Amino acid sequence: MRLYANRRLQLGLAILYPLLLGLFLTAFSSAFWVTALITMLVYCALWKNIGYVLFSNALLLVMSALLWVTERDYMHMGSVEETREWLPFAYILYGVMCLIPPLILVPLRNFLLRMEDRRR
């Protein structure tokens, strides 16, 4: 499939993922986890392999950590000192809900695509 063969497109999609989630966080802060899950499921069909999944999520982690450290009142949730207590929980929740599923779904999708190609 051309989508998976185009390295530049895959890299662009990998970079677009954290930007989309950042946009969704600011636009839909009350339903952020729902939009994050939907975006992750859509991207499971777009990522070529685990490398792009990890690259996208590493960019998201760096971006969110930099925002958290540099912003004094990030998303009106209080100061950096007040958010330190719940931030580790947010990263664990993100890992369980938005990182582990793509690490399972992307290889599963690739396996099913290979099986479909063999049938032809």
CSV table of C-alpha atoms in Angstrom, one decimal:
chain,number,residue,atom,x,y,z
A,1,MET,CA,0.0,0.0,0.0
A,2,ARG,CA,1.4,3.4,-0.9
A,3,LEU,CA,0.5,5.0,2.4
A,4,TYR,CA,2.9,2.7,4.2
A,5,ALA,CA,5.6,2.8,1.6
A,6,ASN,CA,5.9,6.6,1.6
A,7,ARG,CA,8.5,7.4,4.4
A,8,ARG,CA,8.0,11.1,4.3
A,9,LEU,CA,4.2,10.7,4.7
A,10,GLN,CA,4.7,8.4,7.6
A,11,LEU,CA,7.1,10.8,9.3
A,12,GLY,CA,4.7,13.6,8.7
A,13,LEU,CA,1.8,11.6,10.2
A,14,ALA,CA,4.1,10.7,13.2
A,15,ILE,CA,4.8,14.4,13.8
A,16,LEU,CA,1.1,15.4,13.3
A,17,TYR,CA,-0.1,13.0,16.0
A,18,PRO,CA,1.2,15.0,19.0
A,19,LEU,CA,0.2,18.2,17.4
A,20,LEU,CA,-3.4,17.0,16.9
A,21,LEU,CA,-3.5,15.7,20.5
A,22,GLY,CA,-2.3,19.1,21.8
A,23,LEU,CA,-4.9,20.8,19.7
A,24,PHE,CA,-7.6,18.5,21.0
A,25,LEU,CA,-6.5,19.1,24.6
A,26,THR,CA,-6.9,22.8,24.2
A,27,ALA,CA,-10.2,22.6,22.2
A,28,PHE,CA,-11.9,19.7,23.9
A,29,SER,CA,-10.4,19.8,27.4
A,30,SER,CA,-13.5,18.3,29.0
A,31,ALA,CA,-13.5,15.3,26.6
A,32,PHE,CA,-9.8,15.0,26.1
A,33,TRP,CA,-9.5,11.3,26.9
A,34,VAL,CA,-12.3,10.4,24.4
A,35,THR,CA,-10.7,12.4,21.6
A,36,ALA,CA,-7.3,11.0,22.5
A,37,LEU,CA,-8.6,7.5,22.3
A,38,ILE,CA,-10.4,8.1,19.0
A,39,THR,CA,-7.3,9.8,17.5
A,40,MET,CA,-5.1,6.8,18.7
A,41,LEU,CA,-7.5,4.3,17.0
A,42,VAL,CA,-7.4,6.2,13.7
A,43,TYR,CA,-3.7,6.4,13.9
A,44,CYS,CA,-3.4,2.7,14.4
A,45,ALA,CA,-4.6,2.4,10.8
A,46,LEU,CA,-2.1,5.0,9.6
A,47,TRP,CA,1.1,4.1,11.5
A,48,LYS,CA,3.4,1.7,9.5
A,49,ASN,CA,5.1,0.0,12.4
A,50,ILE,CA,6.0,0.2,16.0
A,51,GLY,CA,8.8,2.6,15.3
A,52,TYR,CA,6.4,5.3,14.2
A,53,VAL,CA,4.1,4.6,17.2
A,54,LEU,CA,7.0,5.0,19.6
A,55,PHE,CA,8.4,8.1,17.8
A,56,SER,CA,4.9,9.8,17.8
A,57,ASN,CA,4.4,9.0,21.5
A,58,ALA,CA,7.9,10.1,22.4
A,59,LEU,CA,7.3,13.5,20.7
A,60,LEU,CA,4.0,13.8,22.6
A,61,LEU,CA,5.8,13.0,25.9
A,62,VAL,CA,8.5,15.6,25.2
A,63,MET,CA,6.0,18.2,24.1
A,64,SER,CA,3.7,17.6,27.2
A,65,ALA,CA,6.6,17.6,29.6
A,66,LEU,CA,8.0,20.8,28.1
A,67,LEU,CA,4.6,22.5,28.3
A,68,TRP,CA,4.2,21.3,31.9
A,69,VAL,CA,7.5,22.6,33.0
A,70,THR,CA,7.4,26.0,31.1
A,71,GLU,CA,3.8,27.0,31.7
A,72,ARG,CA,3.0,28.4,35.1
A,73,ASP,CA,-0.7,27.9,34.8
A,74,TYR,CA,-1.2,25.1,32.2
A,75,MET,CA,-4.8,24.7,31.2
A,76,HIS,CA,-6.1,26.5,34.2
A,77,MET,CA,-5.5,23.5,36.4
A,78,GLY,CA,-3.2,25.3,38.9
A,79,SER,CA,0.4,26.0,39.2
A,80,VAL,CA,3.2,23.5,38.4
A,81,GLU,CA,3.6,22.8,42.1
A,82,GLU,CA,-0.1,21.8,42.4
A,83,THR,CA,0.0,19.5,39.3
A,84,ARG,CA,3.1,17.5,40.4
A,85,GLU,CA,0.9,15.2,42.4
A,86,TRP,CA,-1.4,14.0,39.7
A,87,LEU,CA,0.9,14.2,36.6
A,88,PRO,CA,2.5,10.8,37.2
A,89,PHE,CA,-1.0,9.3,37.3
A,90,ALA,CA,-1.9,11.1,34.0
A,91,TYR,CA,1.2,9.6,32.3
A,92,ILE,CA,0.4,6.1,33.6
A,93,LEU,CA,-3.2,6.5,32.4
A,94,TYR,CA,-2.0,7.7,29.0
A,95,GLY,CA,0.4,4.7,28.8
A,96,VAL,CA,-2.4,2.2,29.6
A,97,MET,CA,-5.1,3.8,27.4
A,98,CYS,CA,-3.2,5.3,24.5
A,99,LEU,CA,0.2,3.6,24.2
A,100,ILE,CA,-0.3,0.0,24.9
A,101,PRO,CA,-3.2,-0.5,22.5
A,102,PRO,CA,-1.3,0.7,19.5
A,103,LEU,CA,1.6,-1.5,20.5
A,104,ILE,CA,-0.8,-4.4,20.1
A,105,LEU,CA,-3.1,-3.1,17.3
A,106,VAL,CA,-0.4,-2.0,14.8
A,107,PRO,CA,1.4,-5.4,14.7
A,108,LEU,CA,-2.0,-7.1,14.6
A,109,ARG,CA,-3.1,-5.0,11.6
A,110,ASN,CA,0.3,-5.7,9.9
A,111,PHE,CA,-0.2,-9.4,10.5
A,112,LEU,CA,-3.7,-9.4,9.1
A,113,LEU,CA,-2.6,-7.4,6.0
A,114,ARG,CA,0.2,-9.9,5.4
A,115,MET,CA,-2.3,-12.8,5.7
A,116,GLU,CA,-4.6,-11.0,3.2
A,117,ASP,CA,-1.7,-10.6,0.8
A,118,ARG,CA,-0.8,-14.2,1.0
A,119,ARG,CA,-4.4,-15.2,0.2
A,120,ARG,CA,-4.3,-13.3,-3.1
